[in-house]
Amino acid sequence: MWKKLIMNVSETFASNGESEHENKVDTRMNLFYLVFGILFLLFIAVMFYRSGVVKGLNRNADRLREQTIKERDAVTITAGNVYDSKEQLLVEHKNPNEAGVYTDGTLYSPLIGYLRSRTAVQDETGNVTYKADGERLLKLYTTEKEDLFQNTGIDGRKGRDLILTLEHELQAEVDRLLTKEMGTEARGMAIVMNAKTGEILACVSHPSYDYNDLTNSLAAMNQTADEEEVRYPISHKGLVSPGSIFKIIVAAALIDNGLEDLTVLDNNQEINGIMVENSYGSTGRYINYHTALEKSSNVFFAQAAYLLGKDKLDEAAAKFMIGNDKIYDFGTVAGYWNIDESDPVSLVNAGYGQADTLFSGMTAAMMTQAVANDGKMMEPYLIQEIRDANGHTVEYGEPKVLSEVTGKETADKVTAAMLAATKSHLHVVEGASNRAVYEKYEIASKTGTGENGDAGDTNNAWVVSFAPASDPQYVVVANQCKTDKYGQDLMDTVAGIYGYLFEEN
């Protein structure tokens, strides 16, 4: 009996020991599975974080993904094409990383530029951007939007097309007339602008290079001084002295500052210690702003600038957007204005555009457009429309008021003086047909001759104009740099442009 009891107790203890052992094993296995599961989930989380599947979760992964996409797009997406306002093809891009084919390689190179290839690169902050091989003078080549390369759909391989405000036939005619006037080697430009909206209808710059022969053109460009070739076209990026066209701004400032009745003895005289002379000499008469603008009196406008003073001249220049570089949809319009109040020469000479005042052609066009448009300066623009590869419009260019430079009353008075200036210069216009254009279409104009003060004693010849004066439709500006010509010598070319605009276009 005792033996049997002892055996039962032993078996019970043995059974309990085995259960405890099995329980310990189960606990250890459960702990192992728990730890393994946690580690596996952490591994999955880390891999998910590094994958960059969710944008914004991992900045480094985002950058890597963005760079990979851009590297692919750079070699697979072809830039969109460029058309004029009537949808005539101007630049066709056929394949990725190939320069476009131009309808006329020299006609558009200074304005549109070229784009040969692009690559994706990281900047010093880690952001991925495109680096382009090209003179990308058109703003949309350089903005972050990169509209020319914005494909449509995930598999799209063609960028957006640009429809410009330019008219190809007008552009070609302006170029023909400018070439007739100055040849192809001289530096100069002509701009045609819509007087009410600021649309650029034509913009021609000389010299130019044939971008359909890009290799030879680039070689020639690299041997030319930067400020004298296509990288700095006088139409908007190059700067030269304006001469007497600046008198338009001074005349408006006089009227707006209550000095409309100012009269000055129109004799060559000393003003603020500086001897000032008229190109036509002395008249011995007292004249006001109207007659002074008509005759282009240096004496009057030197005295006017002295009386206005630096602050009021600065204010007028700022309203006319003179002095600061400003970016528009076709590129940067350069400017320079720096009147030194302590220098009597600077203040007096500013009155007739011979001080530290520098214009581009677009600056002159914008100034003239503001007068034509009752004192409202419109933002100049070149992009009429942007379309995706499916032909859908994604953006329109539209008129925008840039500056209220003066009121309608002042603008009308300046216009009347510019009409008188046209009449006073008709005798120098060659050809009865050209003179008839000025009279028939009420062309208000102002000529200017900016002196360079160089060894060759060269000039910058200008004509700024708009027509018809009673209801302005067009602004036409022409310029030739470093020439022995005077502004009035370009009036024939301007007449030819208006003749085409009103009679043939």
XYZ file of C-alpha atoms in Angstrom:
505
model
C 0.000 0.000 0.000
C 2.742 2.426 0.972
C 4.663 1.418 -2.093
C 1.701 2.168 -4.344
C 1.129 5.576 -2.669
C 4.758 6.536 -3.132
C 4.613 5.622 -6.803
C 1.494 7.741 -7.332
C 3.122 10.752 -5.689
C 6.239 10.290 -7.826
C 4.177 10.113 -10.975
C 2.290 13.285 -9.934
C 5.496 15.218 -9.383
C 6.898 13.948 -12.678
C 3.750 15.009 -14.474
C 3.805 18.473 -12.916
C 7.456 18.906 -13.893
C 6.762 18.042 -17.465
C 3.864 20.564 -17.558
C 6.047 23.299 -16.138
C 8.713 22.517 -18.704
C 6.198 22.586 -21.531
C 4.787 25.887 -20.231
C 8.254 27.413 -20.131
C 8.918 26.270 -23.681
C 5.598 27.722 -24.875
C 6.334 31.030 -23.163
C 9.766 31.238 -24.736
C 8.348 30.459 -28.167
C 5.628 33.057 -27.791
C 8.219 35.628 -26.723
C 10.374 34.693 -29.704
C 7.467 35.088 -32.113
C 6.539 38.421 -30.545
C 10.067 39.800 -30.835
C 10.405 38.420 -34.362
C 7.078 39.989 -35.352
C 8.075 43.363 -33.933
C 11.444 43.247 -35.714
C 9.759 42.245 -38.961
C 7.294 45.102 -38.697
C 10.161 47.512 -37.991
C 11.984 46.173 -41.033
C 8.919 46.678 -43.194
C 8.475 50.208 -41.776
C 12.099 51.101 -42.491
C 11.885 49.731 -46.003
C 8.608 51.597 -46.549
C 10.181 54.810 -45.241
C 13.216 54.416 -47.495
C 11.136 53.548 -50.528
C 9.603 57.006 -50.739
C 6.240 55.540 -51.749
C 4.504 58.234 -49.724
C 5.750 61.623 -50.916
C 7.021 63.851 -48.125
C 7.749 60.976 -45.741
C 11.437 60.697 -46.647
C 13.067 63.791 -48.104
C 16.111 61.956 -49.428
C 13.928 59.359 -51.126
C 11.800 62.144 -52.588
C 14.879 63.794 -54.055
C 16.164 60.521 -55.466
C 12.802 59.765 -57.029
C 12.545 63.302 -58.422
C 16.048 63.130 -59.867
C 15.333 59.739 -61.435
C 12.148 61.048 -63.028
C 13.838 64.211 -64.286
C 16.802 62.282 -65.650
C 14.364 60.118 -67.578
C 12.286 63.055 -68.764
C 15.364 64.994 -69.863
C 16.178 62.353 -72.476
C 12.648 61.277 -73.400
C 10.486 64.436 -73.533
C 10.725 66.640 -76.610
C 10.215 70.359 -76.125
C 7.012 71.848 -77.501
C 6.932 73.963 -80.640
C 6.703 77.735 -81.009
C 4.101 79.411 -83.250
C 3.182 82.968 -84.188
C -0.226 84.498 -83.439
C -1.631 83.072 -86.676
C -0.239 79.648 -85.752
C 2.528 79.667 -88.314
C 5.333 77.412 -87.119
C 8.385 79.376 -85.941
C 10.435 76.749 -84.089
C 9.934 72.992 -84.304
C 11.487 70.642 -81.760
C 11.601 67.154 -83.268
C 13.575 65.043 -80.784
C 14.714 65.209 -77.159
C 17.996 67.039 -76.569
C 18.154 68.395 -80.093
C 18.078 72.067 -81.069
C 14.880 73.237 -82.725
C 14.488 73.916 -86.417
C 13.600 77.558 -87.127
C 11.401 78.919 -89.885
C 14.047 81.652 -90.066
C 17.135 81.089 -87.944
C 18.312 84.708 -87.883
C 14.936 86.386 -87.544
C 14.087 84.960 -84.133
C 17.389 84.031 -82.507
C 17.841 87.245 -80.436
C 14.316 87.035 -79.022
C 13.524 83.327 -78.678
C 17.030 81.951 -78.283
C 17.816 78.265 -78.631
C 17.629 75.148 -76.488
C 19.820 72.192 -77.352
C 19.734 69.827 -74.375
C 19.040 69.657 -70.667
C 20.147 67.490 -67.764
C 18.826 66.955 -64.235
C 21.171 68.146 -61.479
C 21.055 68.681 -57.717
C 21.904 72.113 -56.388
C 23.755 72.770 -53.130
C 20.500 72.470 -51.140
C 19.648 69.118 -52.648
C 16.833 70.370 -54.856
C 16.692 68.804 -58.308
C 16.625 71.234 -61.215
C 17.361 71.237 -64.927
C 20.548 72.597 -66.401
C 20.076 73.586 -70.011
C 22.547 73.953 -72.846
C 21.245 77.017 -74.589
C 20.826 80.765 -74.773
C 17.399 80.663 -73.222
C 16.229 84.224 -73.681
C 12.568 83.309 -73.597
C 11.438 83.338 -69.986
C 9.500 80.083 -70.190
C 12.722 78.232 -70.945
C 14.070 79.210 -67.543
C 11.211 79.212 -65.057
C 10.565 76.305 -62.723
C 7.400 75.538 -64.671
C 9.453 74.599 -67.752
C 6.296 74.856 -69.860
C 8.000 73.719 -73.029
C 8.660 70.363 -71.338
C 5.405 69.891 -69.442
C 4.160 66.621 -70.909
C 0.519 65.577 -70.959
C -0.252 62.310 -69.182
C 2.176 59.955 -67.499
C 3.408 58.576 -70.810
C 3.379 61.874 -72.715
C 6.590 62.583 -74.614
C 5.885 66.054 -76.021
C 5.959 69.341 -74.116
C 3.611 72.283 -74.358
C 3.453 74.557 -77.393
C 3.887 78.332 -77.180
C 1.740 80.604 -79.339
C 3.356 84.038 -79.457
C 1.820 87.461 -80.058
C 4.264 87.986 -82.950
C 3.101 88.051 -86.564
C 5.662 86.292 -88.727
C 4.991 88.279 -91.909
C 5.199 91.564 -89.993
C 8.400 90.412 -88.285
C 9.921 89.599 -91.671
C 8.913 92.973 -93.138
C 10.316 94.895 -90.175
C 13.557 92.963 -90.552
C 13.678 93.754 -94.269
C 13.217 97.472 -93.627
C 15.741 97.503 -90.787
C 18.287 95.690 -92.950
C 17.702 98.175 -95.743
C 18.397 101.004 -93.287
C 21.485 99.673 -91.507
C 22.547 96.360 -93.028
C 22.998 93.216 -90.959
C 26.214 94.017 -89.092
C 25.191 97.273 -87.383
C 23.585 97.140 -83.955
C 19.974 98.254 -83.860
C 16.381 97.168 -83.417
C 12.744 97.835 -84.214
C 9.680 96.985 -82.133
C 5.993 97.048 -83.002
C 3.587 96.939 -80.068
C -0.179 97.030 -79.659
C -0.754 100.518 -78.234
C -3.689 99.441 -76.057
C -2.640 96.010 -74.744
C 1.166 95.858 -74.734
C 1.255 92.820 -77.029
C 4.549 92.582 -78.910
C 3.684 92.221 -82.597
C 7.246 92.374 -83.930
C 10.657 92.556 -82.289
C 13.756 92.540 -84.485
C 17.356 92.965 -83.326
C 20.594 93.252 -85.266
C 23.125 91.713 -85.426
C 21.721 88.213 -85.386
C 22.952 84.676 -85.960
C 21.479 81.705 -87.786
C 20.381 79.208 -85.167
C 19.719 76.646 -87.881
C 23.530 76.603 -88.189
C 24.103 76.545 -84.469
C 27.697 75.301 -84.370
C 29.082 78.053 -86.591
C 26.826 80.674 -85.000
C 28.039 79.856 -81.500
C 31.641 80.033 -82.664
C 31.008 83.500 -84.121
C 29.116 84.637 -81.008
C 31.953 83.596 -78.737
C 34.357 85.841 -80.662
C 32.135 88.917 -80.300
C 31.944 91.304 -77.353
C 29.028 90.274 -75.139
C 27.367 93.674 -75.095
C 27.312 93.870 -78.880
C 25.742 90.598 -79.936
C 22.765 88.327 -79.605
C 23.183 87.583 -75.894
C 22.401 91.246 -75.167
C 19.975 92.323 -77.900
C 19.332 96.046 -77.881
C 15.615 95.274 -78.159
C 15.420 94.534 -74.434
C 18.698 93.514 -72.761
C 21.229 95.942 -74.218
C 21.454 99.534 -72.962
C 22.361 102.806 -74.694
C 21.756 106.507 -74.087
C 18.244 107.658 -75.110
C 19.007 111.222 -76.084
C 16.023 113.470 -76.771
C 13.316 110.803 -76.551
C 13.729 111.187 -72.774
C 12.252 114.667 -73.118
C 8.829 113.002 -73.308
C 9.186 111.979 -69.657
C 10.404 115.420 -68.574
C 7.503 117.117 -70.386
C 4.991 114.877 -68.596
C 6.715 115.568 -65.251
C 6.522 119.322 -65.818
C 2.791 119.211 -66.476
C 2.089 116.885 -63.551
C 4.098 119.054 -61.156
C 2.353 122.330 -62.012
C 5.087 123.708 -64.272
C 3.133 123.569 -67.513
C 3.443 127.339 -67.983
C 7.221 127.367 -67.661
C 8.945 129.342 -70.419
C 12.658 129.466 -71.123
C 14.711 131.716 -73.401
C 15.728 129.348 -76.162
C 19.316 130.508 -76.520
C 22.435 128.475 -75.921
C 23.233 129.320 -72.315
C 24.876 128.276 -69.083
C 22.593 126.380 -66.694
C 23.784 125.465 -63.220
C 27.347 126.093 -64.337
C 27.008 123.915 -67.457
C 26.958 125.269 -71.018
C 23.948 123.814 -72.843
C 23.430 124.141 -76.587
C 20.695 123.241 -79.046
C 21.519 121.254 -82.146
C 19.737 123.974 -84.154
C 21.328 126.891 -82.287
C 19.555 129.815 -80.590
C 16.138 131.211 -81.518
C 16.030 134.255 -79.217
C 12.444 133.405 -78.212
C 10.845 132.213 -75.001
C 9.293 128.773 -75.491
C 7.131 126.408 -73.442
C 7.205 122.572 -73.201
C 5.082 122.145 -76.375
C 7.421 124.135 -78.609
C 10.448 122.688 -76.830
C 9.312 119.123 -77.586
C 8.443 120.081 -81.158
C 11.878 121.613 -81.766
C 13.733 119.308 -79.338
C 15.266 122.115 -77.303
C 18.111 120.949 -75.082
C 18.180 124.344 -73.377
C 14.534 124.182 -72.309
C 14.673 120.629 -70.965
C 17.986 121.177 -69.165
C 16.364 124.121 -67.353
C 13.240 122.021 -66.711
C 15.282 119.209 -65.133
C 17.132 121.701 -62.938
C 13.857 123.222 -61.718
C 12.182 119.843 -61.152
C 15.128 118.574 -59.133
C 16.353 115.064 -58.498
C 13.413 113.819 -56.400
C 10.759 114.703 -58.959
C 12.876 113.328 -61.803
C 13.371 110.117 -59.821
C 9.619 109.900 -59.299
C 8.894 110.381 -62.997
C 11.523 107.833 -64.013
C 10.104 105.279 -61.587
C 6.579 105.699 -62.977
C 7.924 105.077 -66.478
C 9.758 101.964 -65.194
C 13.176 103.481 -65.879
C 16.198 102.265 -63.965
C 15.444 98.740 -62.775
C 15.766 95.408 -64.523
C 12.374 93.737 -64.746
C 11.464 90.249 -65.946
C 8.601 89.721 -68.377
C 7.469 86.617 -70.231
C 10.077 87.117 -72.981
C 13.039 87.890 -70.730
C 14.620 90.715 -68.782
C 14.163 94.340 -69.791
C 17.255 96.163 -68.606
C 17.451 99.788 -67.510
C 19.728 102.241 -65.768
C 18.969 105.504 -63.984
C 21.445 107.163 -61.660
C 21.217 110.932 -61.197
C 23.818 112.329 -58.833
C 22.324 115.282 -56.972
C 25.766 116.544 -56.009
C 26.861 116.635 -59.644
C 25.368 119.619 -61.542
C 26.275 118.012 -64.863
C 24.255 114.892 -64.065
C 21.034 116.750 -63.197
C 21.119 119.196 -66.104
C 22.077 116.624 -68.727
C 19.336 114.296 -67.529
C 16.761 116.700 -68.953
C 17.701 115.801 -72.505
C 18.753 112.164 -72.028
C 22.502 112.598 -71.852
C 23.221 111.806 -68.187
C 23.532 108.424 -66.469
C 20.334 107.277 -68.156
C 20.302 104.166 -70.347
C 17.447 102.635 -72.329
C 16.760 99.413 -74.160
C 14.397 99.407 -77.117
C 11.621 97.891 -75.010
C 12.018 100.648 -72.411
C 11.439 103.221 -75.144
C 8.456 101.274 -76.501
C 6.877 101.033 -73.029
C 7.345 104.770 -72.449
C 5.688 105.571 -75.780
C 2.860 103.101 -75.256
C 2.005 104.735 -71.911
C 1.549 108.135 -73.570
C -0.510 106.579 -76.380
C -2.737 104.779 -73.855
C -3.894 107.814 -71.856
C -1.088 107.464 -69.324
C -1.568 103.752 -68.564
C 1.536 101.656 -69.165
C 0.663 98.066 -70.040
C 2.942 95.158 -69.265
C 4.612 94.075 -72.513
C 3.999 90.415 -73.294
C 4.980 87.885 -75.923
C 3.085 84.742 -74.878
C -0.420 84.692 -76.311
C -1.252 81.143 -75.329
C 0.226 77.903 -73.948
C -1.244 74.596 -75.124
C -0.638 71.052 -74.003
C 0.098 68.169 -76.357
C -3.637 67.475 -76.721
C -4.289 70.991 -77.986
C -5.934 72.237 -74.790
C -5.134 75.780 -73.682
C -3.589 75.815 -70.208
C -2.712 79.505 -70.006
C -3.513 82.749 -71.806
C -1.489 85.919 -71.997
C -3.607 88.918 -71.111
C -3.261 92.699 -70.865
C -2.182 94.012 -67.460
C -1.726 97.597 -66.310
C 1.871 97.933 -65.153
C 2.005 101.598 -64.139
C -0.191 104.680 -64.073
C 2.503 107.026 -65.338
C 0.265 110.075 -65.772
C -3.326 111.095 -66.452
C -5.198 111.357 -69.754
C -5.008 115.154 -69.827
C -1.227 115.154 -69.561
C -0.929 112.321 -72.082
C -3.081 114.272 -74.555
C -0.883 117.358 -74.177
C 2.295 115.364 -74.750
C 0.641 113.695 -77.765
C -0.167 117.080 -79.281
C 3.463 118.130 -78.878
C 4.629 114.867 -80.503
C 2.313 115.506 -83.467
C 3.896 118.922 -83.822
C 7.331 117.278 -83.668
C 6.353 114.993 -86.550
C 5.304 117.946 -88.699
C 8.490 119.846 -87.935
C 10.603 116.924 -89.205
C 8.629 115.975 -92.312
C 11.000 117.901 -94.534
C 13.818 115.441 -93.757
C 11.739 112.356 -94.588
C 12.745 110.969 -97.958
C 10.037 110.254 -100.505
C 6.590 111.731 -100.944
C 4.997 108.381 -100.105
C 6.766 108.232 -96.727
C 5.768 111.791 -95.880
C 2.194 110.945 -96.855
C 2.173 108.030 -94.389
C 2.996 110.360 -91.488
C 0.215 112.758 -92.410
C -2.424 110.213 -93.403
C -2.130 108.086 -90.268
C -1.610 110.850 -87.685
C 1.741 109.581 -86.494
C 2.865 111.197 -83.252
C 6.639 110.875 -82.950
C 9.795 112.017 -81.229
C 13.329 111.595 -82.519
C 16.407 111.327 -80.352
C 20.161 111.317 -80.803
C 22.085 110.021 -77.833
C 25.760 110.919 -77.924
C 28.148 108.128 -76.918
C 31.122 110.379 -76.267
C 33.469 107.790 -77.741
C 36.545 108.234 -79.936
C 34.429 107.919 -83.067
C 31.975 110.574 -81.880
C 29.117 108.156 -82.603
C 25.410 108.475 -81.867
C 22.496 106.325 -80.859
C 19.719 107.284 -83.267
C 16.087 106.864 -82.087
C 12.531 107.293 -83.299
C 9.608 106.571 -80.986
C 6.061 106.877 -82.311
C 2.428 105.786 -82.205
C -0.540 106.075 -84.551
C -3.189 107.166 -85.192
C -2.813 109.881 -82.546
C -6.600 110.218 -82.179
C -7.082 106.488 -81.513
C -3.699 104.775 -81.151
C -3.405 101.235 -82.479
C 0.329 100.736 -82.877
C 3.574 101.801 -81.243
C 6.664 101.691 -83.467
C 10.166 102.257 -82.111
C 13.431 102.072 -84.083
C 17.040 102.495 -83.040
C 20.548 102.306 -84.491
C 23.590 102.308 -82.218
C 27.089 103.713 -82.713
C 26.271 105.464 -85.950
C 26.880 108.847 -87.517
C 23.135 109.145 -88.152
C 20.647 111.272 -86.243
C 17.266 110.088 -85.017
C 15.426 111.817 -87.833
C 17.342 109.651 -90.334
C 15.323 106.618 -89.198
C 11.959 108.205 -89.955
C 11.906 106.606 -93.424
C 12.153 103.138 -91.891
C 9.374 103.914 -89.418
C 7.183 105.192 -92.263
C 7.736 101.909 -94.089
C 6.617 99.930 -91.041
C 3.436 101.999 -90.670
C 2.755 101.690 -94.379
C 2.814 97.910 -94.025
C 0.721 97.946 -90.846
C -2.072 100.106 -92.228
C -1.999 99.253 -95.912
C -0.736 95.709 -96.372
C -0.997 93.788 -93.112
